[in-house]
Amino acid sequence: MSKAGLRILVVEDEAVFRHSLVTYLEHDGACVFQAEDGIEGLSAAALYHPDIVLCDLNMPNMDGHEVIACLTARYPEVPVIVISGQDQMAAIERALRAGASDFFIKPVDDYGQIRRSIDQCLTSNAHQSQQLELMEHIDFFRAHDLASSRLLAWLAPPGMQEWGPWQVTFAGMGNLFIPDTFKLGDKLLVLVMELPILGVDAAFCGALVRSLMNGPYRQYQQQESLLLTQPHRLLDYLNLQLLESGLRHSFSMAALLFDQEDGLVFANAGLTSPHWLMRSGGLPLGLMRSSRYGLHKRSWHEPFELQFRSDNGSALKMQVRHH
């Protein structure tokens, strides 16, 4: 079967093997996307909508078992083939029970075996597509809450982060708020995301935003882009990317840029607390392509404290210091 136009996602942390496999698949005509770990893999699945996923098990940040669980819950129509160095029967059985369609043990001497497995998965998948469409909503809300909760826990930062002279502490109840911080020269960028839902889609939303920040941050470090220093433009960028992802969920986020000399500049996409942030709010991310977010400014004095609250009782308390 020709692979022309086929979209394949390869989630593999071993660079040499990943490059070799990707080269083989591309030579066969496929459009191949790559991810180096589990969190990047989930984000890539949301962004690129692959027809099939090839996934390792032993990876940093999030292992392949959790990736399979999240993928089969969120995208039950997408086959997952495992290629791993684990040869224990327990690992193989666990992967297959989680939803993997096939399992290969490294080293793989004949990539033709993987090619044939892809053909079989896609042929079988075409016959089952109507059934899967009817069962999708049932499967979506079944198991895998544990896998999603673990991913959200991995996304959450430690209770205190230090970036040179900057110190940020977090404390809260629930896991609907996910904060993140970035040191930008003498400034500090703080993102606070409020997830409106729990379960598989919450995990995908959190992973996707974390992945979308990687590119702009690398570009800033290489002096190629100043997007991260413009909170309103950053929210514009994230909004468009989320609409392209197809997750079909909106959520709120604020971007706050702290500077000792220039004060605090910020933009808000839907957060309803604290009150001064709510007054400067726009629509949540992922609702409208035409949304544009305003840039606002205020003074701040350390220790600067903020408290974010959701309607269901979750809360996040944050304190920023500069010393």
PDB file of N, CA and C in Angstrom, residues 47-102:
ATOM      1  N   LEU A  47      -2.032  18.714  17.262  1.00  0.00           N
ATOM      2  CA  LEU A  47      -1.718  19.702  16.221  1.00  0.00           C
ATOM      3  C   LEU A  47      -1.806  19.137  14.810  1.00  0.00           C
ATOM      4  N   TYR A  48      -1.327  17.902  14.615  1.00  0.00           N
ATOM      5  CA  TYR A  48      -1.118  17.387  13.257  1.00  0.00           C
ATOM      6  C   TYR A  48      -2.107  16.305  12.834  1.00  0.00           C
ATOM      7  N   HIS A  49      -2.918  15.806  13.754  1.00  0.00           N
ATOM      8  CA  HIS A  49      -3.957  14.824  13.421  1.00  0.00           C
ATOM      9  C   HIS A  49      -3.405  13.661  12.596  1.00  0.00           C
ATOM     10  N   PRO A  50      -2.501  12.879  13.157  1.00  0.00           N
ATOM     11  CA  PRO A  50      -1.902  11.769  12.396  1.00  0.00           C
ATOM     12  C   PRO A  50      -2.917  10.658  12.127  1.00  0.00           C
ATOM     13  N   ASP A  51      -2.639   9.892  11.081  1.00  0.00           N
ATOM     14  CA  ASP A  51      -3.449   8.711  10.776  1.00  0.00           C
ATOM     15  C   ASP A  51      -3.027   7.522  11.622  1.00  0.00           C
ATOM     16  N   ILE A  52      -1.769   7.517  12.069  1.00  0.00           N
ATOM     17  CA  ILE A  52      -1.253   6.419  12.876  1.00  0.00           C
ATOM     18  C   ILE A  52      -0.075   6.939  13.700  1.00  0.00           C
ATOM     19  N   VAL A  53       0.163   6.337  14.861  1.00  0.00           N
ATOM     20  CA  VAL A  53       1.240   6.766  15.765  1.00  0.00           C
ATOM     21  C   VAL A  53       2.171   5.587  16.041  1.00  0.00           C
ATOM     22  N   LEU A  54       3.475   5.831  15.935  1.00  0.00           N
ATOM     23  CA  LEU A  54       4.500   4.857  16.332  1.00  0.00           C
ATOM     24  C   LEU A  54       5.143   5.393  17.608  1.00  0.00           C
ATOM     25  N   CYS A  55       5.131   4.604  18.670  1.00  0.00           N
ATOM     26  CA  CYS A  55       5.483   5.147  19.987  1.00  0.00           C
ATOM     27  C   CYS A  55       6.421   4.222  20.757  1.00  0.00           C
ATOM     28  N   ASP A  56       7.428   4.814  21.391  1.00  0.00           N
ATOM     29  CA  ASP A  56       8.313   4.095  22.301  1.00  0.00           C
ATOM     30  C   ASP A  56       7.637   4.006  23.677  1.00  0.00           C
ATOM     31  N   LEU A  57       8.186   3.200  24.574  1.00  0.00           N
ATOM     32  CA  LEU A  57       7.658   3.110  25.934  1.00  0.00           C
ATOM     33  C   LEU A  57       8.512   3.869  26.941  1.00  0.00           C
ATOM     34  N   ASN A  58       9.843   3.667  26.911  1.00  0.00           N
ATOM     35  CA  ASN A  58      10.722   4.312  27.883  1.00  0.00           C
ATOM     36  C   ASN A  58      11.138   5.685  27.372  1.00  0.00           C
ATOM     37  N   MET A  59      10.484   6.729  27.896  1.00  0.00           N
ATOM     38  CA  MET A  59      10.780   8.092  27.468  1.00  0.00           C
ATOM     39  C   MET A  59      10.736   9.021  28.674  1.00  0.00           C
ATOM     40  N   PRO A  60      11.435  10.152  28.609  1.00  0.00           N
ATOM     41  CA  PRO A  60      11.382  11.120  29.709  1.00  0.00           C
ATOM     42  C   PRO A  60      10.051  11.859  29.732  1.00  0.00           C
ATOM     43  N   ASN A  61       9.764  12.485  30.857  1.00  0.00           N
ATOM     44  CA  ASN A  61       8.596  13.347  31.087  1.00  0.00           C
ATOM     45  C   ASN A  61       7.291  12.577  31.172  1.00  0.00           C
ATOM     46  N   MET A  62       7.060  11.661  30.233  1.00  0.00           N
ATOM     47  CA  MET A  62       5.838  10.862  30.266  1.00  0.00           C
ATOM     48  C   MET A  62       6.100   9.593  29.484  1.00  0.00           C
ATOM     49  N   ASP A  63       5.888   8.436  30.104  1.00  0.00           N
ATOM     50  CA  ASP A  63       6.255   7.202  29.400  1.00  0.00           C
ATOM     51  C   ASP A  63       5.197   6.792  28.388  1.00  0.00           C
ATOM     52  N   GLY A  64       5.555   5.825  27.546  1.00  0.00           N
ATOM     53  CA  GLY A  64       4.695   5.426  26.454  1.00  0.00           C
ATOM     54  C   GLY A  64       3.374   4.823  26.885  1.00  0.00           C
ATOM     55  N   HIS A  65       3.340   4.159  28.034  1.00  0.00           N
ATOM     56  CA  HIS A  65       2.085   3.579  28.509  1.00  0.00           C
ATOM     57  C   HIS A  65       1.031   4.667  28.730  1.00  0.00           C
ATOM     58  N   GLU A  66       1.447   5.771  29.334  1.00  0.00           N
ATOM     59  CA  GLU A  66       0.505   6.860  29.569  1.00  0.00           C
ATOM     60  C   GLU A  66       0.115   7.535  28.262  1.00  0.00           C
ATOM     61  N   VAL A  67       1.061   7.635  27.329  1.00  0.00           N
ATOM     62  CA  VAL A  67       0.758   8.214  26.021  1.00  0.00           C
ATOM     63  C   VAL A  67      -0.306   7.382  25.315  1.00  0.00           C
ATOM     64  N   ILE A  68      -0.136   6.065  25.333  1.00  0.00           N
ATOM     65  CA  ILE A  68      -1.107   5.184  24.681  1.00  0.00           C
ATOM     66  C   ILE A  68      -2.487   5.360  25.310  1.00  0.00           C
ATOM     67  N   ALA A  69      -2.533   5.413  26.639  1.00  0.00           N
ATOM     68  CA  ALA A  69      -3.820   5.558  27.328  1.00  0.00           C
ATOM     69  C   ALA A  69      -4.519   6.846  26.918  1.00  0.00           C
ATOM     70  N   CYS A  70      -3.780   7.957  26.887  1.00  0.00           N
ATOM     71  CA  CYS A  70      -4.376   9.240  26.515  1.00  0.00           C
ATOM     72  C   CYS A  70      -4.798   9.259  25.044  1.00  0.00           C
ATOM     73  N   LEU A  71      -3.944   8.717  24.173  1.00  0.00           N
ATOM     74  CA  LEU A  71      -4.262   8.719  22.740  1.00  0.00           C
ATOM     75  C   LEU A  71      -5.494   7.871  22.438  1.00  0.00           C
ATOM     76  N   THR A  72      -5.571   6.688  23.019  1.00  0.00           N
ATOM     77  CA  THR A  72      -6.702   5.819  22.710  1.00  0.00           C
ATOM     78  C   THR A  72      -8.004   6.355  23.300  1.00  0.00           C
ATOM     79  N   ALA A  73      -7.908   7.146  24.376  1.00  0.00           N
ATOM     80  CA  ALA A  73      -9.108   7.758  24.942  1.00  0.00           C
ATOM     81  C   ALA A  73      -9.562   8.955  24.122  1.00  0.00           C
ATOM     82  N   ARG A  74      -8.595   9.781  23.701  1.00  0.00           N
ATOM     83  CA  ARG A  74      -8.938  11.015  22.970  1.00  0.00           C
ATOM     84  C   ARG A  74      -9.136  10.764  21.483  1.00  0.00           C
ATOM     85  N   TYR A  75      -8.354   9.855  20.898  1.00  0.00           N
ATOM     86  CA  TYR A  75      -8.435   9.562  19.467  1.00  0.00           C
ATOM     87  C   TYR A  75      -8.556   8.050  19.261  1.00  0.00           C
ATOM     88  N   PRO A  76      -9.695   7.459  19.607  1.00  0.00           N
ATOM     89  CA  PRO A  76      -9.818   5.999  19.526  1.00  0.00           C
ATOM     90  C   PRO A  76      -9.703   5.452  18.113  1.00  0.00           C
ATOM     91  N   GLU A  77      -9.871   6.312  17.106  1.00  0.00           N
ATOM     92  CA  GLU A  77      -9.783   5.843  15.719  1.00  0.00           C
ATOM     93  C   GLU A  77      -8.357   5.797  15.193  1.00  0.00           C
ATOM     94  N   VAL A  78      -7.385   6.314  15.957  1.00  0.00           N
ATOM     95  CA  VAL A  78      -5.991   6.368  15.495  1.00  0.00           C
ATOM     96  C   VAL A  78      -5.215   5.169  16.067  1.00  0.00           C
ATOM     97  N   PRO A  79      -4.719   4.274  15.216  1.00  0.00           N
ATOM     98  CA  PRO A  79      -3.951   3.128  15.721  1.00  0.00           C
ATOM     99  C   PRO A  79      -2.607   3.562  16.303  1.00  0.00           C
ATOM    100  N   VAL A  80      -2.151   2.847  17.321  1.00  0.00           N
ATOM    101  CA  VAL A  80      -0.849   3.093  17.940  1.00  0.00           C
ATOM    102  C   VAL A  80      -0.024   1.809  17.852  1.00  0.00           C
ATOM    103  N   ILE A  81       1.158   1.904  17.253  1.00  0.00           N
ATOM    104  CA  ILE A  81       2.090   0.777  17.181  1.00  0.00           C
ATOM    105  C   ILE A  81       3.256   1.079  18.106  1.00  0.00           C
ATOM    106  N   VAL A  82       3.572   0.162  18.998  1.00  0.00           N
ATOM    107  CA  VAL A  82       4.666   0.353  19.955  1.00  0.00           C
ATOM    108  C   VAL A  82       5.950  -0.248  19.388  1.00  0.00           C
ATOM    109  N   ILE A  83       7.042   0.526  19.483  1.00  0.00           N
ATOM    110  CA  ILE A  83       8.376   0.035  19.122  1.00  0.00           C
ATOM    111  C   ILE A  83       9.272   0.328  20.318  1.00  0.00           C
ATOM    112  N   SER A  84       9.673  -0.716  21.036  1.00  0.00           N
ATOM    113  CA  SER A  84      10.345  -0.488  22.314  1.00  0.00           C
ATOM    114  C   SER A  84      11.433  -1.515  22.551  1.00  0.00           C
ATOM    115  N   GLY A  85      12.389  -1.128  23.397  1.00  0.00           N
ATOM    116  CA  GLY A  85      13.425  -2.046  23.812  1.00  0.00           C
ATOM    117  C   GLY A  85      12.967  -2.973  24.927  1.00  0.00           C
ATOM    118  N   GLN A  86      11.787  -2.721  25.496  1.00  0.00           N
ATOM    119  CA  GLN A  86      11.267  -3.587  26.558  1.00  0.00           C
ATOM    120  C   GLN A  86      10.793  -4.904  25.951  1.00  0.00           C
ATOM    121  N   ASP A  87      11.319  -5.999  26.472  1.00  0.00           N
ATOM    122  CA  ASP A  87      10.922  -7.304  25.946  1.00  0.00           C
ATOM    123  C   ASP A  87      10.217  -8.156  26.994  1.00  0.00           C
ATOM    124  N   GLN A  88       9.908  -7.561  28.163  1.00  0.00           N
ATOM    125  CA  GLN A  88       9.181  -8.320  29.174  1.00  0.00           C
ATOM    126  C   GLN A  88       7.724  -8.484  28.744  1.00  0.00           C
ATOM    127  N   MET A  89       7.202  -9.662  28.955  1.00  0.00           N
ATOM    128  CA  MET A  89       5.822  -9.952  28.565  1.00  0.00           C
ATOM    129  C   MET A  89       4.846  -9.026  29.257  1.00  0.00           C
ATOM    130  N   ALA A  90       5.133  -8.641  30.505  1.00  0.00           N
ATOM    131  CA  ALA A  90       4.222  -7.771  31.251  1.00  0.00           C
ATOM    132  C   ALA A  90       4.080  -6.415  30.561  1.00  0.00           C
ATOM    133  N   ALA A  91       5.211  -5.869  30.064  1.00  0.00           N
ATOM    134  CA  ALA A  91       5.166  -4.576  29.379  1.00  0.00           C
ATOM    135  C   ALA A  91       4.401  -4.674  28.072  1.00  0.00           C
ATOM    136  N   ILE A  92       4.619  -5.759  27.344  1.00  0.00           N
ATOM    137  CA  ILE A  92       3.916  -5.958  26.081  1.00  0.00           C
ATOM    138  C   ILE A  92       2.413  -6.088  26.318  1.00  0.00           C
ATOM    139  N   GLU A  93       2.050  -6.892  27.306  1.00  0.00           N
ATOM    140  CA  GLU A  93       0.632  -7.100  27.603  1.00  0.00           C
ATOM    141  C   GLU A  93      -0.023  -5.801  28.051  1.00  0.00           C
ATOM    142  N   ARG A  94       0.694  -5.027  28.875  1.00  0.00           N
ATOM    143  CA  ARG A  94       0.132  -3.765  29.357  1.00  0.00           C
ATOM    144  C   ARG A  94      -0.123  -2.805  28.196  1.00  0.00           C
ATOM    145  N   ALA A  95       0.817  -2.717  27.261  1.00  0.00           N
ATOM    146  CA  ALA A  95       0.659  -1.819  26.113  1.00  0.00           C
ATOM    147  C   ALA A  95      -0.521  -2.247  25.250  1.00  0.00           C
ATOM    148  N   LEU A  96      -0.657  -3.534  25.008  1.00  0.00           N
ATOM    149  CA  LEU A  96      -1.752  -4.022  24.171  1.00  0.00           C
ATOM    150  C   LEU A  96      -3.099  -3.831  24.859  1.00  0.00           C
ATOM    151  N   ARG A  97      -3.130  -4.043  26.168  1.00  0.00           N
ATOM    152  CA  ARG A  97      -4.378  -3.831  26.899  1.00  0.00           C
ATOM    153  C   ARG A  97      -4.776  -2.357  26.904  1.00  0.00           C
ATOM    154  N   ALA A  98      -3.779  -1.463  26.903  1.00  0.00           N
ATOM    155  CA  ALA A  98      -4.067  -0.024  26.908  1.00  0.00           C
ATOM    156  C   ALA A  98      -4.589   0.463  25.560  1.00  0.00           C
ATOM    157  N   GLY A  99      -4.430  -0.355  24.520  1.00  0.00           N
ATOM    158  CA  GLY A  99      -4.980   0.046  23.225  1.00  0.00           C
ATOM    159  C   GLY A  99      -4.016  -0.026  22.068  1.00  0.00           C
ATOM    160  N   ALA A 100      -2.755  -0.419  22.301  1.00  0.00           N
ATOM    161  CA  ALA A 100      -1.795  -0.528  21.191  1.00  0.00           C
ATOM    162  C   ALA A 100      -2.254  -1.608  20.216  1.00  0.00           C
ATOM    163  N   SER A 101      -2.049  -1.333  18.924  1.00  0.00           N
ATOM    164  CA  SER A 101      -2.469  -2.278  17.882  1.00  0.00           C
ATOM    165  C   SER A 101      -1.413  -3.332  17.586  1.00  0.00           C
ATOM    166  N   ASP A 102      -0.142  -3.006  17.820  1.00  0.00           N
ATOM    167  CA  ASP A 102       0.942  -3.949  17.538  1.00  0.00           C
ATOM    168  C   ASP A 102       2.142  -3.566  18.382  1.00  0.00           C
TER     169      ASP A 102
END
